[in-house]
């Protein structure tokens, strides 16, 4: 189809898209309005002073320590699972897929309560860990557990879709040349799905560093940036939350830029 014909078809469809565009515009305005009103409350001096407090710096440090660890755990364990789900069918596959999706749809506070029932200090696992000097709640480890629970599905789902988009004939060609399954995965499947995996890793990191509900339940102390924002809101109102909230917003923008520059979120392909 020539360029002129494509332009003509777009002009013909323009009136048909007016109503959908108007409806979509309303939701876009709703998305943008909170950002605009929030940013209008910021001031450079106030933000710098707020981020310079010992409480804010500890919260930032804790978030920057735990979120990368949670993301690494989710990636190392989740990407192989994503490949298995994309390439094979097995009894109980639907159950596995449901387990992957459940942390996304369960309210984070409920997820945190579930984690406590599994590894809280009065459970067999939690009491044994505490006796060994490795508490699984109210610790940095507890933060990592909460973050991993709510964030890992992002990398699994996006990586699965990325592997699903890879032509299996390329993997079969690699195997026919004498390469084993691990070599084929590392040299063929992984590079071809790299964009989706990078997008999933970025989204997982953003979700982990911004997690509040499950973290509050499992490890209210030591505080991360989201839990510190909640404390600041309780003690000082909305203006007290601006510095750390703005810092989290900046991190989100960096993640968004990374996804658009290096990653690719593909359409989910069911196999």
GROMACS .gro file of C-alpha atoms in nm:
model
  271
    1UNK     CA    1   0.000   0.000   0.000
    2UNK     CA    2   0.140   0.339  -0.100
    3UNK     CA    3   0.195   0.622   0.144
    4UNK     CA    4  -0.082   0.830  -0.012
    5UNK     CA    5  -0.333   0.545   0.020
    6UNK     CA    6  -0.240   0.496   0.385
    7UNK     CA    7  -0.292   0.867   0.452
    8UNK     CA    8  -0.630   0.856   0.275
    9UNK     CA    9  -0.744   0.560   0.486
   10UNK     CA   10  -0.638   0.739   0.804
   11UNK     CA   11  -0.840   1.046   0.702
   12UNK     CA   12  -1.143   0.826   0.632
   13UNK     CA   13  -1.120   0.664   0.977
   14UNK     CA   14  -1.068   0.991   1.164
   15UNK     CA   15  -1.442   1.065   1.222
   16UNK     CA   16  -1.492   0.711   1.353
   17UNK     CA   17  -1.227   0.767   1.620
   18UNK     CA   18  -1.368   1.092   1.760
   19UNK     CA   19  -1.585   0.929   2.027
   20UNK     CA   20  -1.319   0.675   2.141
   21UNK     CA   21  -1.060   0.954   2.145
   22UNK     CA   22  -1.287   1.178   2.355
   23UNK     CA   23  -1.352   0.899   2.606
   24UNK     CA   24  -0.984   0.811   2.618
   25UNK     CA   25  -0.900   1.177   2.667
   26UNK     CA   26  -1.107   1.184   2.985
   27UNK     CA   27  -0.910   0.903   3.146
   28UNK     CA   28  -0.583   1.066   3.035
   29UNK     CA   29  -0.688   1.389   3.205
   30UNK     CA   30  -0.768   1.190   3.519
   31UNK     CA   31  -0.423   1.027   3.502
   32UNK     CA   32  -0.246   1.361   3.456
   33UNK     CA   33  -0.438   1.571   3.710
   34UNK     CA   34  -0.289   1.415   4.028
   35UNK     CA   35   0.064   1.454   3.890
   36UNK     CA   36   0.009   1.819   3.807
   37UNK     CA   37  -0.151   1.905   4.140
   38UNK     CA   38   0.112   1.713   4.337
   39UNK     CA   39   0.406   1.870   4.155
   40UNK     CA   40   0.255   2.214   4.217
   41UNK     CA   41   0.315   2.161   4.590
   42UNK     CA   42   0.688   2.101   4.552
   43UNK     CA   43   0.962   2.349   4.623
   44UNK     CA   44   1.331   2.290   4.565
   45UNK     CA   45   1.443   2.404   4.910
   46UNK     CA   46   1.172   2.203   5.086
   47UNK     CA   47   1.253   1.888   4.892
   48UNK     CA   48   1.627   1.911   4.955
   49UNK     CA   49   1.571   1.972   5.326
   50UNK     CA   50   1.325   1.685   5.350
   51UNK     CA   51   1.560   1.441   5.179
   52UNK     CA   52   1.847   1.550   5.403
   53UNK     CA   53   1.688   1.430   5.727
   54UNK     CA   54   1.836   1.116   5.885
   55UNK     CA   55   1.499   0.938   5.867
   56UNK     CA   56   1.465   1.003   5.494
   57UNK     CA   57   1.823   0.898   5.422
   58UNK     CA   58   1.780   0.573   5.613
   59UNK     CA   59   1.458   0.501   5.423
   60UNK     CA   60   1.626   0.574   5.089
   61UNK     CA   61   1.920   0.353   5.182
   62UNK     CA   62   1.695   0.066   5.284
   63UNK     CA   63   1.493   0.089   4.962
   64UNK     CA   64   1.804   0.105   4.745
   65UNK     CA   65   1.951  -0.193   4.928
   66UNK     CA   66   1.646  -0.419   4.917
   67UNK     CA   67   1.481  -0.345   4.581
   68UNK     CA   68   1.781  -0.458   4.370
   69UNK     CA   69   1.810  -0.777   4.578
   70UNK     CA   70   1.438  -0.850   4.531
   71UNK     CA   71   1.468  -0.781   4.159
   72UNK     CA   72   1.770  -1.010   4.127
   73UNK     CA   73   1.593  -1.293   4.310
   74UNK     CA   74   1.282  -1.250   4.095
   75UNK     CA   75   1.489  -1.250   3.777
   76UNK     CA   76   1.712  -1.546   3.862
   77UNK     CA   77   1.418  -1.763   3.967
   78UNK     CA   78   1.146  -1.616   3.748
   79UNK     CA   79   1.304  -1.611   3.402
   80UNK     CA   80   1.363  -1.991   3.393
   81UNK     CA   81   1.005  -2.044   3.509
   82UNK     CA   82   0.885  -1.810   3.235
   83UNK     CA   83   1.073  -2.016   2.977
   84UNK     CA   84   0.919  -2.340   3.102
   85UNK     CA   85   0.570  -2.188   3.088
   86UNK     CA   86   0.631  -2.057   2.736
   87UNK     CA   87   0.770  -2.379   2.595
   88UNK     CA   88   0.600  -2.674   2.762
   89UNK     CA   89   0.263  -2.807   2.867
   90UNK     CA   90   0.238  -3.022   3.177
   91UNK     CA   91  -0.021  -3.133   3.432
   92UNK     CA   92  -0.092  -2.850   3.672
   93UNK     CA   93   0.029  -2.577   3.438
   94UNK     CA   94  -0.287  -2.372   3.495
   95UNK     CA   95  -0.229  -2.394   3.869
   96UNK     CA   96   0.128  -2.268   3.827
   97UNK     CA   97   0.004  -1.979   3.611
   98UNK     CA   98  -0.255  -1.896   3.875
   99UNK     CA   99   0.013  -1.892   4.145
  100UNK     CA  100   0.214  -1.647   3.936
  101UNK     CA  101  -0.082  -1.415   3.886
  102UNK     CA  102  -0.226  -1.432   4.240
  103UNK     CA  103   0.027  -1.190   4.398
  104UNK     CA  104  -0.082  -0.931   4.142
  105UNK     CA  105  -0.450  -0.948   4.230
  106UNK     CA  106  -0.433  -1.016   4.604
  107UNK     CA  107  -0.432  -0.686   4.798
  108UNK     CA  108  -0.073  -0.622   4.913
  109UNK     CA  109  -0.179  -0.600   5.278
  110UNK     CA  110  -0.338  -0.944   5.247
  111UNK     CA  111  -0.024  -1.072   5.079
  112UNK     CA  112   0.179  -0.940   5.370
  113UNK     CA  113  -0.048  -1.117   5.617
  114UNK     CA  114  -0.003  -1.439   5.421
  115UNK     CA  115   0.375  -1.401   5.433
  116UNK     CA  116   0.358  -1.356   5.812
  117UNK     CA  117   0.158  -1.678   5.846
  118UNK     CA  118   0.432  -1.856   5.653
  119UNK     CA  119   0.753  -1.706   5.793
  120UNK     CA  120   0.648  -1.497   6.094
  121UNK     CA  121   0.856  -1.529   6.409
  122UNK     CA  122   0.600  -1.763   6.572
  123UNK     CA  123   0.592  -2.004   6.277
  124UNK     CA  124   0.829  -2.303   6.251
  125UNK     CA  125   1.028  -2.140   5.970
  126UNK     CA  126   1.035  -1.798   6.132
  127UNK     CA  127   1.125  -1.919   6.480
  128UNK     CA  128   1.408  -2.133   6.344
  129UNK     CA  129   1.543  -1.841   6.143
  130UNK     CA  130   1.518  -1.608   6.444
  131UNK     CA  131   1.701  -1.861   6.661
  132UNK     CA  132   1.976  -1.868   6.400
  133UNK     CA  133   2.001  -1.488   6.416
  134UNK     CA  134   1.828  -1.432   6.079
  135UNK     CA  135   1.486  -1.280   6.152
  136UNK     CA  136   1.252  -1.300   5.855
  137UNK     CA  137   1.022  -1.021   5.972
  138UNK     CA  138   1.096  -0.666   6.091
  139UNK     CA  139   1.428  -0.681   5.907
  140UNK     CA  140   1.579  -0.607   5.568
  141UNK     CA  141   1.523  -0.972   5.481
  142UNK     CA  142   1.154  -0.927   5.559
  143UNK     CA  143   1.144  -0.629   5.322
  144UNK     CA  144   1.301  -0.841   5.048
  145UNK     CA  145   1.049  -1.120   5.107
  146UNK     CA  146   0.758  -0.877   5.080
  147UNK     CA  147   0.897  -0.703   4.772
  148UNK     CA  148   0.973  -1.028   4.593
  149UNK     CA  149   0.624  -1.163   4.659
  150UNK     CA  150   0.446  -0.867   4.499
  151UNK     CA  151   0.699  -0.779   4.227
  152UNK     CA  152   0.826  -1.110   4.085
  153UNK     CA  153   0.515  -1.175   3.870
  154UNK     CA  154   0.605  -0.879   3.649
  155UNK     CA  155   0.928  -1.030   3.522
  156UNK     CA  156   0.774  -1.378   3.492
  157UNK     CA  157   0.477  -1.262   3.286
  158UNK     CA  158   0.673  -1.032   3.054
  159UNK     CA  159   0.956  -1.282   3.008
  160UNK     CA  160   0.708  -1.557   2.929
  161UNK     CA  161   0.551  -1.343   2.660
  162UNK     CA  162   0.897  -1.262   2.525
  163UNK     CA  163   0.996  -1.629   2.504
  164UNK     CA  164   0.659  -1.707   2.347
  165UNK     CA  165   0.736  -1.462   2.067
  166UNK     CA  166   1.063  -1.638   1.982
  167UNK     CA  167   1.035  -1.871   1.683
  168UNK     CA  168   1.089  -2.225   1.813
  169UNK     CA  169   1.246  -2.322   1.482
  170UNK     CA  170   1.551  -2.115   1.575
  171UNK     CA  171   1.591  -2.317   1.893
  172UNK     CA  172   1.543  -2.640   1.700
  173UNK     CA  173   1.813  -2.530   1.455
  174UNK     CA  174   2.050  -2.469   1.743
  175UNK     CA  175   1.979  -2.815   1.884
  176UNK     CA  176   2.033  -2.971   1.541
  177UNK     CA  177   2.378  -2.813   1.532
  178UNK     CA  178   2.472  -3.001   1.847
  179UNK     CA  179   2.408  -2.738   2.113
  180UNK     CA  180   2.245  -2.857   2.433
  181UNK     CA  181   1.930  -2.713   2.592
  182UNK     CA  182   2.121  -2.482   2.825
  183UNK     CA  183   2.345  -2.353   2.547
  184UNK     CA  184   2.043  -2.299   2.325
  185UNK     CA  185   1.863  -2.114   2.602
  186UNK     CA  186   2.164  -1.894   2.677
  187UNK     CA  187   2.272  -1.820   2.319
  188UNK     CA  188   1.941  -1.818   2.130
  189UNK     CA  189   1.629  -1.787   2.345
  190UNK     CA  190   1.761  -1.541   2.602
  191UNK     CA  191   1.907  -1.288   2.355
  192UNK     CA  192   1.594  -1.296   2.137
  193UNK     CA  193   1.367  -1.235   2.437
  194UNK     CA  194   1.603  -0.979   2.588
  195UNK     CA  195   1.377  -0.678   2.529
  196UNK     CA  196   1.084  -0.831   2.714
  197UNK     CA  197   1.306  -0.955   2.996
  198UNK     CA  198   1.464  -0.612   3.044
  199UNK     CA  199   1.119  -0.456   3.052
  200UNK     CA  200   1.010  -0.710   3.311
  201UNK     CA  201   1.319  -0.647   3.523
  202UNK     CA  202   1.260  -0.272   3.513
  203UNK     CA  203   0.893  -0.309   3.607
  204UNK     CA  204   0.984  -0.551   3.885
  205UNK     CA  205   1.234  -0.305   4.031
  206UNK     CA  206   0.981  -0.020   4.016
  207UNK     CA  207   0.717  -0.235   4.185
  208UNK     CA  208   0.961  -0.352   4.453
  209UNK     CA  209   1.094  -0.010   4.546
  210UNK     CA  210   0.741   0.131   4.564
  211UNK     CA  211   0.585  -0.155   4.760
  212UNK     CA  212   0.403  -0.046   5.075
  213UNK     CA  213   0.120  -0.276   5.186
  214UNK     CA  214   0.303  -0.607   5.215
  215UNK     CA  215   0.617  -0.438   5.342
  216UNK     CA  216   0.422  -0.257   5.614
  217UNK     CA  217   0.283  -0.589   5.735
  218UNK     CA  218   0.604  -0.792   5.720
  219UNK     CA  219   0.864  -0.527   5.809
  220UNK     CA  220   0.725  -0.194   5.925
  221UNK     CA  221   1.074  -0.140   6.068
  222UNK     CA  222   1.332  -0.085   5.926
  223UNK     CA  223   1.146   0.166   5.713
  224UNK     CA  224   1.162   0.194   5.337
  225UNK     CA  225   1.068   0.498   5.134
  226UNK     CA  226   0.696   0.405   5.107
  227UNK     CA  227   0.660   0.326   5.479
  228UNK     CA  228   0.847   0.646   5.567
  229UNK     CA  229   0.607   0.840   5.343
  230UNK     CA  230   0.316   0.692   5.538
  231UNK     CA  231   0.471   0.792   5.871
  232UNK     CA  232   0.538   1.144   5.738
  233UNK     CA  233   0.176   1.170   5.623
  234UNK     CA  234   0.041   1.063   5.963
  235UNK     CA  235   0.263   1.307   6.153
  236UNK     CA  236   0.284   1.602   5.914
  237UNK     CA  237   0.012   1.582   5.650
  238UNK     CA  238   0.041   1.574   5.274
  239UNK     CA  239   0.314   1.838   5.247
  240UNK     CA  240   0.545   1.628   5.465
  241UNK     CA  241   0.528   1.344   5.211
  242UNK     CA  242   0.644   1.556   4.916
  243UNK     CA  243   1.025   1.504   4.936
  244UNK     CA  244   1.027   1.122   4.946
  245UNK     CA  245   0.725   1.094   4.718
  246UNK     CA  246   0.901   1.313   4.464
  247UNK     CA  247   1.213   1.096   4.492
  248UNK     CA  248   1.005   0.783   4.425
  249UNK     CA  249   0.837   0.958   4.134
  250UNK     CA  250   1.178   1.042   3.987
  251UNK     CA  251   1.284   0.678   4.016
  252UNK     CA  252   0.962   0.578   3.838
  253UNK     CA  253   1.040   0.815   3.553
  254UNK     CA  254   1.389   0.668   3.520
  255UNK     CA  255   1.240   0.316   3.506
  256UNK     CA  256   0.987   0.425   3.245
  257UNK     CA  257   1.264   0.576   3.033
  258UNK     CA  258   1.466   0.253   3.067
  259UNK     CA  259   1.170   0.040   2.957
  260UNK     CA  260   1.109   0.261   2.653
  261UNK     CA  261   1.478   0.278   2.562
  262UNK     CA  262   1.603  -0.074   2.628
  263UNK     CA  263   1.301  -0.295   2.692
  264UNK     CA  264   0.991  -0.405   2.512
  265UNK     CA  265   0.664  -0.519   2.665
  266UNK     CA  266   0.525  -0.775   2.416
  267UNK     CA  267   0.173  -0.899   2.370
  268UNK     CA  268   0.105  -1.201   2.588
  269UNK     CA  269   0.110  -1.518   2.378
  270UNK     CA  270  -0.070  -1.821   2.515
  271UNK     CA  271   0.073  -2.163   2.434
   0.00000   0.00000   0.00000
